[in-house]
GROMACS .gro file of C-alpha atoms in nm:
model
   94
    1MET     CA    1   2.321   1.871  -1.618
    2THR     CA    2   2.357   1.682  -1.293
    3SER     CA    3   2.597   1.410  -1.233
    4ASP     CA    4   2.487   1.041  -1.134
    5TYR     CA    5   2.684   1.090  -0.797
    6GLU     CA    6   2.471   1.416  -0.727
    7CYS     CA    7   2.159   1.212  -0.815
    8GLN     CA    8   2.268   0.941  -0.576
    9ASN     CA    9   2.336   1.191  -0.291
   10TRP     CA   10   1.999   1.332  -0.342
   11ARG     CA   11   1.815   1.012  -0.336
   12LYS     CA   12   1.985   0.911  -0.028
   13ALA     CA   13   1.880   1.248   0.134
   14PHE     CA   14   1.518   1.162  -0.002
   15GLU     CA   15   1.539   0.840   0.171
   16ALA     CA   16   1.663   0.975   0.488
   17ILE     CA   17   1.392   1.248   0.507
   18GLY     CA   18   1.109   1.027   0.379
   19PRO     CA   19   0.816   1.098   0.131
   20ALA     CA   20   0.601   1.312   0.359
   21GLN     CA   21   0.897   1.540   0.471
   22LEU     CA   22   0.998   1.589   0.106
   23ARG     CA   23   0.654   1.668  -0.021
   24LEU     CA   24   0.646   1.929   0.251
   25ARG     CA   25   0.981   2.077   0.136
   26LEU     CA   26   0.877   2.089  -0.220
   27GLU     CA   27   0.547   2.255  -0.126
   28HIS     CA   28   0.675   2.540   0.068
   29ARG     CA   29   1.041   2.592  -0.066
   30ARG     CA   30   1.048   2.474  -0.437
   31ALA     CA   31   1.197   2.776  -0.547
   32GLU     CA   32   1.492   2.752  -0.307
   33TYR     CA   33   1.594   2.428  -0.495
   34GLY     CA   34   1.725   2.401  -0.858
   35ASP     CA   35   1.496   2.240  -1.143
   36ALA     CA   36   1.728   1.939  -1.139
   37TYR     CA   37   1.667   1.862  -0.767
   38THR     CA   38   1.287   1.911  -0.767
   39ARG     CA   39   1.284   1.704  -1.100
   40GLU     CA   40   1.467   1.421  -0.937
   41ALA     CA   41   1.267   1.461  -0.612
   42GLU     CA   42   0.955   1.432  -0.814
   43VAL     CA   43   1.061   1.135  -0.981
   44TRP     CA   44   1.171   0.971  -0.648
   45LEU     CA   45   0.804   1.057  -0.510
   46LEU     CA   46   0.639   0.888  -0.794
   47GLU     CA   47   0.866   0.578  -0.754
   48GLN     CA   48   0.773   0.563  -0.388
   49ASP     CA   49   0.406   0.609  -0.456
   50ALA     CA   50   0.414   0.331  -0.710
   51LYS     CA   51   0.591   0.112  -0.466
   52ASN     CA   52   0.335   0.193  -0.197
   53ALA     CA   53   0.055   0.135  -0.443
   54ALA     CA   54   0.191  -0.227  -0.515
   55ILE     CA   55   0.217  -0.303  -0.159
   56GLU     CA   56  -0.149  -0.194  -0.078
   57LEU     CA   57  -0.263  -0.400  -0.373
   58LYS     CA   58  -0.102  -0.696  -0.274
   59ARG     CA   59  -0.219  -0.641   0.083
   60PHE     CA   60  -0.565  -0.576  -0.043
   61ARG     CA   61  -0.567  -0.918  -0.242
   62LYS     CA   62  -0.442  -1.102   0.056
   63VAL     CA   63  -0.709  -0.980   0.274
   64LEU     CA   64  -0.992  -1.029   0.010
   65SER     CA   65  -0.869  -1.392  -0.036
   66TRP     CA   66  -0.878  -1.464   0.329
   67ALA     CA   67  -1.231  -1.307   0.360
   68ILE     CA   68  -1.337  -1.527   0.070
   69VAL     CA   69  -1.187  -1.861   0.222
   70ALA     CA   70  -1.365  -1.744   0.557
   71GLY     CA   71  -1.688  -1.709   0.383
   72VAL     CA   72  -1.691  -2.017   0.221
   73ALA     CA   73  -1.576  -2.206   0.535
   74SER     CA   74  -1.883  -2.024   0.708
   75VAL     CA   75  -2.131  -2.147   0.447
   76VAL     CA   76  -1.984  -2.508   0.486
   77ALA     CA   77  -2.025  -2.486   0.845
   78ALA     CA   78  -2.372  -2.360   0.840
   79ILE     CA   79  -2.448  -2.635   0.606
   80ALA     CA   80  -2.297  -2.884   0.832
   81GLY     CA   81  -2.498  -2.736   1.122
   82LEU     CA   82  -2.824  -2.773   0.942
   83ILE     CA   83  -2.768  -3.122   0.832
   84GLY     CA   84  -2.650  -3.207   1.180
   85ALA     CA   85  -2.962  -3.045   1.343
   86TRP     CA   86  -3.210  -3.163   1.095
   87PRO     CA   87  -3.313  -3.482   1.283
   88ILE     CA   88  -3.375  -3.284   1.609
   89VAL     CA   89  -3.577  -3.021   1.394
   90LYS     CA   90  -3.774  -3.305   1.249
   91GLU     CA   91  -3.869  -3.428   1.583
   92TRP     CA   92  -3.986  -3.094   1.703
   93ILE     CA   93  -4.213  -3.061   1.404
   94ARG     CA   94  -4.399  -3.379   1.466
   0.00000   0.00000   0.00000
């Protein structure tokens, strides 16, 4: 059983090396680490993945909302342009 102090130290080390480096270490040298370390590393990686997914979802929603606003503004501008140009087009048709 690992202590909370040991787990906190591991988490600090995980944050220092980052998720990519930790994945690389676990992929190539998993046997060198104990079960508690690898379990804690996998939990930490899952937490980081969840945080990153939440950030990406928030970013996607923001970009989508701005794209919708820009699309609506473009349609409104196009309609205004057609209304403004109608008298000129009407004269050309005659």
